[in-house]
Amino acid sequence: MRITCLHTADSNIAVFDNAARQLGLMHHEITHLSRPDLLAAAERAGGLTAELRQQTAELLVNLAANADRVLLTCSTLGAAATLANESSAAPVLRVDQALAAQAMQTPGNIVVLCAVETTLSPTRTLFQQAEKHPQAALEVRLVNGAWEKFKQGNLAGYLQTVAAAADAAYRQGANCVVLAQASMAGAAELTQTGVPLTSPACGLRAVVAKPEA
């Protein structure tokens, strides 16, 4: 299967290659395109604008012309995947769709952590739309200070800050902690009080299981 991933952070290429290796998916042809400018534009605009959604959707459709599946790994731009599927030659998936589906089946308190402020609204909408367990209670939180470290190139500090926020959520009674953005995945290996759900593994499993359009 030819899988093309659209990222908005260069470091996510290694994150997804590592997740694919751990899941035994390296026999698939996985290619990557990184466009940090798209997330930067969303941050400047305060979120995903109609114009940026259209621009991203067109890019996804173009990528789908030479792929069997396309995976959008940026949570802020997630809605562009829905638009792209209206005219795409191959299925386009957003990486956090499967993450939300799995998390919302957990009974009890579900705490979803975001590092970028522009991710809060689309993430909350996505999780609220997922089919949920009758006893599921959702809270979406911003990890203050984390994204500044990421943008400064301090990846270790970024992941440690996210891990600390996850541990705090567990100590406060969370039954499930979710790391909403793909760039946060490495923090799951640094937590002390629980193992959060991460999007790369959930997203890649969904990609290979997705039937033809």
PDB file of C-alpha atoms in Angstrom:
ATOM      1  CA  MET A   1       0.000   0.000   0.000  1.00  0.00           C
ATOM      2  CA  ARG A   2       1.255   3.491  -0.846  1.00  0.00           C
ATOM      3  CA  ILE A   3       0.686   5.771   2.148  1.00  0.00           C
ATOM      4  CA  THR A   4       1.513   9.473   1.976  1.00  0.00           C
ATOM      5  CA  CYS A   5       1.661  11.505   5.186  1.00  0.00           C
ATOM      6  CA  LEU A   6       1.227  15.274   5.203  1.00  0.00           C
ATOM      7  CA  HIS A   7       2.959  16.828   8.213  1.00  0.00           C
ATOM      8  CA  THR A   8       3.317  20.379   9.474  1.00  0.00           C
ATOM      9  CA  ALA A   9       6.430  19.623  11.569  1.00  0.00           C
ATOM     10  CA  ASP A  10       9.585  18.085  10.102  1.00  0.00           C
ATOM     11  CA  SER A  11      10.216  16.093  13.288  1.00  0.00           C
ATOM     12  CA  ASN A  12       6.972  14.165  12.777  1.00  0.00           C
ATOM     13  CA  ILE A  13       8.538  12.239   9.884  1.00  0.00           C
ATOM     14  CA  ALA A  14      10.690  10.275  12.329  1.00  0.00           C
ATOM     15  CA  VAL A  15       7.746   9.942  14.734  1.00  0.00           C
ATOM     16  CA  PHE A  16       5.615   8.212  12.098  1.00  0.00           C
ATOM     17  CA  ASP A  17       8.425   6.083  10.718  1.00  0.00           C
ATOM     18  CA  ASN A  18       9.077   4.891  14.269  1.00  0.00           C
ATOM     19  CA  ALA A  19       5.373   4.163  14.853  1.00  0.00           C
ATOM     20  CA  ALA A  20       5.180   2.250  11.551  1.00  0.00           C
ATOM     21  CA  ARG A  21       8.227   0.207  12.558  1.00  0.00           C
ATOM     22  CA  GLN A  22       6.719  -0.635  15.953  1.00  0.00           C
ATOM     23  CA  LEU A  23       3.430  -1.670  14.307  1.00  0.00           C
ATOM     24  CA  GLY A  24       5.190  -3.826  11.706  1.00  0.00           C
ATOM     25  CA  LEU A  25       4.017  -1.691   8.791  1.00  0.00           C
ATOM     26  CA  MET A  26       7.347  -1.052   7.083  1.00  0.00           C
ATOM     27  CA  HIS A  27       6.383  -3.358   4.201  1.00  0.00           C
ATOM     28  CA  HIS A  28       4.062  -0.554   3.082  1.00  0.00           C
ATOM     29  CA  GLU A  29       5.486   2.299   1.001  1.00  0.00           C
ATOM     30  CA  ILE A  30       5.287   5.268   3.353  1.00  0.00           C
ATOM     31  CA  THR A  31       6.305   8.692   2.050  1.00  0.00           C
ATOM     32  CA  HIS A  32       6.216  12.079   3.720  1.00  0.00           C
ATOM     33  CA  LEU A  33       5.640  15.709   2.853  1.00  0.00           C
ATOM     34  CA  SER A  34       6.280  18.365   5.497  1.00  0.00           C
ATOM     35  CA  ARG A  35       4.656  21.800   5.228  1.00  0.00           C
ATOM     36  CA  PRO A  36       5.325  23.750   8.458  1.00  0.00           C
ATOM     37  CA  ASP A  37       4.137  26.889   6.667  1.00  0.00           C
ATOM     38  CA  LEU A  38       0.535  25.654   6.802  1.00  0.00           C
ATOM     39  CA  LEU A  39       0.487  25.415  10.598  1.00  0.00           C
ATOM     40  CA  ALA A  40       2.335  28.727  10.854  1.00  0.00           C
ATOM     41  CA  ALA A  41      -0.372  30.340   8.721  1.00  0.00           C
ATOM     42  CA  ALA A  42      -3.089  28.875  10.951  1.00  0.00           C
ATOM     43  CA  GLU A  43      -1.327  30.176  14.050  1.00  0.00           C
ATOM     44  CA  ARG A  44      -1.078  33.668  12.559  1.00  0.00           C
ATOM     45  CA  ALA A  45      -4.790  33.577  11.660  1.00  0.00           C
ATOM     46  CA  GLY A  46      -5.815  32.228  15.051  1.00  0.00           C
ATOM     47  CA  GLY A  47      -7.087  28.952  13.584  1.00  0.00           C
ATOM     48  CA  LEU A  48      -8.059  27.198  10.378  1.00  0.00           C
ATOM     49  CA  THR A  49      -9.537  29.740   7.962  1.00  0.00           C
ATOM     50  CA  ALA A  50     -11.743  28.779   4.997  1.00  0.00           C
ATOM     51  CA  GLU A  51      -8.957  29.751   2.627  1.00  0.00           C
ATOM     52  CA  LEU A  52      -6.362  27.658   4.444  1.00  0.00           C
ATOM     53  CA  ARG A  53      -8.742  24.721   4.656  1.00  0.00           C
ATOM     54  CA  GLN A  54      -9.266  24.914   0.884  1.00  0.00           C
ATOM     55  CA  GLN A  55      -5.526  25.207   0.231  1.00  0.00           C
ATOM     56  CA  THR A  56      -4.752  22.199   2.427  1.00  0.00           C
ATOM     57  CA  ALA A  57      -7.578  20.140   0.905  1.00  0.00           C
ATOM     58  CA  GLU A  58      -6.265  20.808  -2.601  1.00  0.00           C
ATOM     59  CA  LEU A  59      -2.815  19.665  -1.523  1.00  0.00           C
ATOM     60  CA  LEU A  60      -4.282  16.476  -0.028  1.00  0.00           C
ATOM     61  CA  VAL A  61      -6.212  15.742  -3.232  1.00  0.00           C
ATOM     62  CA  ASN A  62      -3.013  16.172  -5.243  1.00  0.00           C
ATOM     63  CA  LEU A  63      -1.175  13.777  -2.950  1.00  0.00           C
ATOM     64  CA  ALA A  64      -4.000  11.252  -3.254  1.00  0.00           C
ATOM     65  CA  ALA A  65      -3.495  11.084  -7.019  1.00  0.00           C
ATOM     66  CA  ASN A  66      -0.306   9.093  -6.392  1.00  0.00           C
ATOM     67  CA  ALA A  67      -1.204   7.213  -3.210  1.00  0.00           C
ATOM     68  CA  ASP A  68      -3.577   4.547  -1.933  1.00  0.00           C
ATOM     69  CA  ARG A  69      -4.131   6.411   1.344  1.00  0.00           C
ATOM     70  CA  VAL A  70      -3.281   9.911   2.540  1.00  0.00           C
ATOM     71  CA  LEU A  71      -2.869  10.690   6.224  1.00  0.00           C
ATOM     72  CA  LEU A  72      -3.098  14.283   7.476  1.00  0.00           C
ATOM     73  CA  THR A  73      -1.087  14.372  10.698  1.00  0.00           C
ATOM     74  CA  CYS A  74      -1.824  17.949  11.797  1.00  0.00           C
ATOM     75  CA  SER A  75      -4.737  18.301  14.222  1.00  0.00           C
ATOM     76  CA  THR A  76      -5.179  22.016  13.571  1.00  0.00           C
ATOM     77  CA  LEU A  77      -5.802  21.368   9.860  1.00  0.00           C
ATOM     78  CA  GLY A  78      -7.922  18.262  10.412  1.00  0.00           C
ATOM     79  CA  ALA A  79     -11.107  19.615   8.830  1.00  0.00           C
ATOM     80  CA  ALA A  80      -9.304  19.849   5.490  1.00  0.00           C
ATOM     81  CA  ALA A  81      -9.355  16.046   5.272  1.00  0.00           C
ATOM     82  CA  THR A  82     -13.155  16.034   5.209  1.00  0.00           C
ATOM     83  CA  LEU A  83     -13.177  18.558   2.386  1.00  0.00           C
ATOM     84  CA  ALA A  84     -10.511  16.660   0.456  1.00  0.00           C
ATOM     85  CA  ASN A  85     -12.507  13.433   0.567  1.00  0.00           C
ATOM     86  CA  GLU A  86     -15.255  15.060  -1.494  1.00  0.00           C
ATOM     87  CA  SER A  87     -13.054  14.908  -4.601  1.00  0.00           C
ATOM     88  CA  SER A  88     -10.103  12.693  -3.694  1.00  0.00           C
ATOM     89  CA  ALA A  89      -9.079   9.659  -5.743  1.00  0.00           C
ATOM     90  CA  ALA A  90      -8.013   7.850  -2.553  1.00  0.00           C
ATOM     91  CA  PRO A  91      -9.179   7.962   1.082  1.00  0.00           C
ATOM     92  CA  VAL A  92      -7.829  10.900   3.101  1.00  0.00           C
ATOM     93  CA  LEU A  93      -7.731  10.368   6.865  1.00  0.00           C
ATOM     94  CA  ARG A  94      -6.989  12.727   9.723  1.00  0.00           C
ATOM     95  CA  VAL A  95      -4.626  11.171  12.220  1.00  0.00           C
ATOM     96  CA  ASP A  96      -6.702  12.006  15.289  1.00  0.00           C
ATOM     97  CA  GLN A  97      -9.987  10.503  14.050  1.00  0.00           C
ATOM     98  CA  ALA A  98      -9.167   6.999  15.287  1.00  0.00           C
ATOM     99  CA  LEU A  99      -7.633   8.489  18.426  1.00  0.00           C
ATOM    100  CA  ALA A 100     -10.921  10.179  19.303  1.00  0.00           C
ATOM    101  CA  ALA A 101     -12.932   7.042  18.534  1.00  0.00           C
ATOM    102  CA  GLN A 102     -10.805   4.913  20.852  1.00  0.00           C
ATOM    103  CA  ALA A 103     -10.581   7.454  23.659  1.00  0.00           C
ATOM    104  CA  MET A 104     -14.285   8.243  23.827  1.00  0.00           C
ATOM    105  CA  GLN A 105     -15.132   4.591  24.476  1.00  0.00           C
ATOM    106  CA  THR A 106     -13.408   4.883  27.853  1.00  0.00           C
ATOM    107  CA  PRO A 107     -15.743   5.205  30.842  1.00  0.00           C
ATOM    108  CA  GLY A 108     -14.854   8.014  33.226  1.00  0.00           C
ATOM    109  CA  ASN A 109     -12.779  11.164  32.862  1.00  0.00           C
ATOM    110  CA  ILE A 110     -11.024  11.650  29.520  1.00  0.00           C
ATOM    111  CA  VAL A 111      -8.432  14.436  29.454  1.00  0.00           C
ATOM    112  CA  VAL A 112      -7.192  15.476  26.023  1.00  0.00           C
ATOM    113  CA  LEU A 113      -3.957  17.470  26.000  1.00  0.00           C
ATOM    114  CA  CYS A 114      -3.069  19.936  23.235  1.00  0.00           C
ATOM    115  CA  ALA A 115       0.166  21.860  22.827  1.00  0.00           C
ATOM    116  CA  VAL A 116      -0.960  24.413  20.226  1.00  0.00           C
ATOM    117  CA  GLU A 117      -3.812  26.789  20.986  1.00  0.00           C
ATOM    118  CA  THR A 118      -5.181  26.506  17.427  1.00  0.00           C
ATOM    119  CA  THR A 119      -5.667  22.781  18.030  1.00  0.00           C
ATOM    120  CA  LEU A 120      -8.061  23.216  20.961  1.00  0.00           C
ATOM    121  CA  SER A 121     -11.237  23.976  19.011  1.00  0.00           C
ATOM    122  CA  PRO A 122     -10.914  21.356  16.209  1.00  0.00           C
ATOM    123  CA  THR A 123      -9.847  18.732  18.731  1.00  0.00           C
ATOM    124  CA  ARG A 124     -12.776  19.440  21.038  1.00  0.00           C
ATOM    125  CA  THR A 125     -15.198  19.272  18.098  1.00  0.00           C
ATOM    126  CA  LEU A 126     -13.730  15.995  16.846  1.00  0.00           C
ATOM    127  CA  PHE A 127     -13.918  14.293  20.240  1.00  0.00           C
ATOM    128  CA  GLN A 128     -17.430  15.583  20.898  1.00  0.00           C
ATOM    129  CA  GLN A 129     -18.596  14.117  17.588  1.00  0.00           C
ATOM    130  CA  ALA A 130     -17.152  10.665  18.299  1.00  0.00           C
ATOM    131  CA  GLU A 131     -19.440   7.933  19.574  1.00  0.00           C
ATOM    132  CA  LYS A 132     -18.907   7.879  23.309  1.00  0.00           C
ATOM    133  CA  HIS A 133     -19.292   5.596  26.283  1.00  0.00           C
ATOM    134  CA  PRO A 134     -22.321   6.580  28.419  1.00  0.00           C
ATOM    135  CA  GLN A 135     -20.025   7.353  31.365  1.00  0.00           C
ATOM    136  CA  ALA A 136     -17.409   9.271  29.369  1.00  0.00           C
ATOM    137  CA  ALA A 137     -16.678  12.854  30.459  1.00  0.00           C
ATOM    138  CA  LEU A 138     -14.458  14.950  28.175  1.00  0.00           C
ATOM    139  CA  GLU A 139     -12.036  17.743  29.067  1.00  0.00           C
ATOM    140  CA  VAL A 140      -9.644  19.377  26.588  1.00  0.00           C
ATOM    141  CA  ARG A 141      -6.638  21.182  28.041  1.00  0.00           C
ATOM    142  CA  LEU A 142      -3.779  23.298  26.708  1.00  0.00           C
ATOM    143  CA  VAL A 143      -0.310  22.387  27.974  1.00  0.00           C
ATOM    144  CA  ASN A 144       0.992  25.848  28.781  1.00  0.00           C
ATOM    145  CA  GLY A 145       4.532  26.612  27.670  1.00  0.00           C
ATOM    146  CA  ALA A 146       5.031  23.409  25.711  1.00  0.00           C
ATOM    147  CA  TRP A 147       4.743  24.774  22.168  1.00  0.00           C
ATOM    148  CA  GLU A 148       7.222  27.552  22.854  1.00  0.00           C
ATOM    149  CA  LYS A 149       9.818  24.891  23.682  1.00  0.00           C
ATOM    150  CA  PHE A 150       8.970  22.986  20.496  1.00  0.00           C
ATOM    151  CA  LYS A 151       9.374  26.071  18.330  1.00  0.00           C
ATOM    152  CA  GLN A 152      12.704  26.822  20.015  1.00  0.00           C
ATOM    153  CA  GLY A 153      13.945  23.388  18.954  1.00  0.00           C
ATOM    154  CA  ASN A 154      13.924  22.068  22.537  1.00  0.00           C
ATOM    155  CA  LEU A 155      12.173  18.793  21.728  1.00  0.00           C
ATOM    156  CA  ALA A 156      13.293  17.104  24.956  1.00  0.00           C
ATOM    157  CA  GLY A 157      11.906  19.961  27.036  1.00  0.00           C
ATOM    158  CA  TYR A 158       8.698  19.928  24.994  1.00  0.00           C
ATOM    159  CA  LEU A 159       8.087  16.230  25.559  1.00  0.00           C
ATOM    160  CA  GLN A 160       8.954  16.469  29.254  1.00  0.00           C
ATOM    161  CA  THR A 161       6.470  19.333  29.697  1.00  0.00           C
ATOM    162  CA  VAL A 162       3.752  17.289  27.990  1.00  0.00           C
ATOM    163  CA  ALA A 163       4.603  14.216  30.062  1.00  0.00           C
ATOM    164  CA  ALA A 164       4.372  16.262  33.271  1.00  0.00           C
ATOM    165  CA  ALA A 165       0.926  17.522  32.222  1.00  0.00           C
ATOM    166  CA  ALA A 166      -0.190  13.957  31.508  1.00  0.00           C
ATOM    167  CA  ASP A 167       1.025  12.764  34.903  1.00  0.00           C
ATOM    168  CA  ALA A 168      -0.800  15.671  36.562  1.00  0.00           C
ATOM    169  CA  ALA A 169      -4.025  14.701  34.768  1.00  0.00           C
ATOM    170  CA  TYR A 170      -3.712  11.102  35.954  1.00  0.00           C
ATOM    171  CA  ARG A 171      -3.088  12.236  39.523  1.00  0.00           C
ATOM    172  CA  GLN A 172      -6.187  14.438  39.303  1.00  0.00           C
ATOM    173  CA  GLY A 173      -8.321  11.425  38.453  1.00  0.00           C
ATOM    174  CA  ALA A 174      -8.222  11.025  34.666  1.00  0.00           C
ATOM    175  CA  ASN A 175      -9.145   7.524  33.527  1.00  0.00           C
ATOM    176  CA  CYS A 176      -7.735   8.207  30.069  1.00  0.00           C
ATOM    177  CA  VAL A 177      -5.186  10.817  28.962  1.00  0.00           C
ATOM    178  CA  VAL A 178      -4.884  11.593  25.264  1.00  0.00           C
ATOM    179  CA  LEU A 179      -1.995  13.364  23.528  1.00  0.00           C
ATOM    180  CA  ALA A 180      -3.913  15.086  20.750  1.00  0.00           C
ATOM    181  CA  GLN A 181      -1.018  16.089  18.503  1.00  0.00           C
ATOM    182  CA  ALA A 182       1.330  13.709  16.735  1.00  0.00           C
ATOM    183  CA  SER A 183       4.371  15.674  17.865  1.00  0.00           C
ATOM    184  CA  MET A 184       3.484  14.839  21.476  1.00  0.00           C
ATOM    185  CA  ALA A 185       3.739  11.067  21.008  1.00  0.00           C
ATOM    186  CA  GLY A 186       7.203  10.698  22.522  1.00  0.00           C
ATOM    187  CA  ALA A 187       5.918  12.022  25.831  1.00  0.00           C
ATOM    188  CA  ALA A 188       3.993   8.776  26.363  1.00  0.00           C
ATOM    189  CA  GLU A 189       7.338   7.072  27.060  1.00  0.00           C
ATOM    190  CA  LEU A 190       8.224   9.626  29.751  1.00  0.00           C
ATOM    191  CA  THR A 191       5.104   9.496  31.922  1.00  0.00           C
ATOM    192  CA  GLN A 192       5.287   8.028  35.418  1.00  0.00           C
ATOM    193  CA  THR A 193       1.647   7.458  36.396  1.00  0.00           C
ATOM    194  CA  GLY A 194      -0.028   6.065  33.249  1.00  0.00           C
ATOM    195  CA  VAL A 195       0.374   5.525  29.514  1.00  0.00           C
ATOM    196  CA  PRO A 196      -1.474   8.104  27.369  1.00  0.00           C
ATOM    197  CA  LEU A 197      -3.035   7.366  23.992  1.00  0.00           C
ATOM    198  CA  THR A 198      -1.118   8.792  21.021  1.00  0.00           C
ATOM    199  CA  SER A 199      -2.234   9.543  17.474  1.00  0.00           C
ATOM    200  CA  PRO A 200       0.539   8.095  15.232  1.00  0.00           C
ATOM    201  CA  ALA A 201      -0.177   4.468  16.168  1.00  0.00           C
ATOM    202  CA  CYS A 202      -3.972   4.940  16.122  1.00  0.00           C
ATOM    203  CA  GLY A 203      -3.817   6.820  12.813  1.00  0.00           C
ATOM    204  CA  LEU A 204      -1.573   4.342  11.009  1.00  0.00           C
ATOM    205  CA  ARG A 205      -3.658   1.382  12.130  1.00  0.00           C
ATOM    206  CA  ALA A 206      -6.756   3.164  10.792  1.00  0.00           C
ATOM    207  CA  VAL A 207      -5.034   3.878   7.467  1.00  0.00           C
ATOM    208  CA  VAL A 208      -4.183   0.241   6.724  1.00  0.00           C
ATOM    209  CA  ALA A 209      -7.641  -0.920   7.874  1.00  0.00           C
ATOM    210  CA  LYS A 210      -9.519   1.655   5.779  1.00  0.00           C
ATOM    211  CA  PRO A 211     -11.410   0.076   2.851  1.00  0.00           C
ATOM    212  CA  GLU A 212     -11.162   1.503  -0.637  1.00  0.00           C
ATOM    213  CA  ALA A 213     -13.140   4.679  -1.317  1.00  0.00           C
TER     214      ALA A 213
END
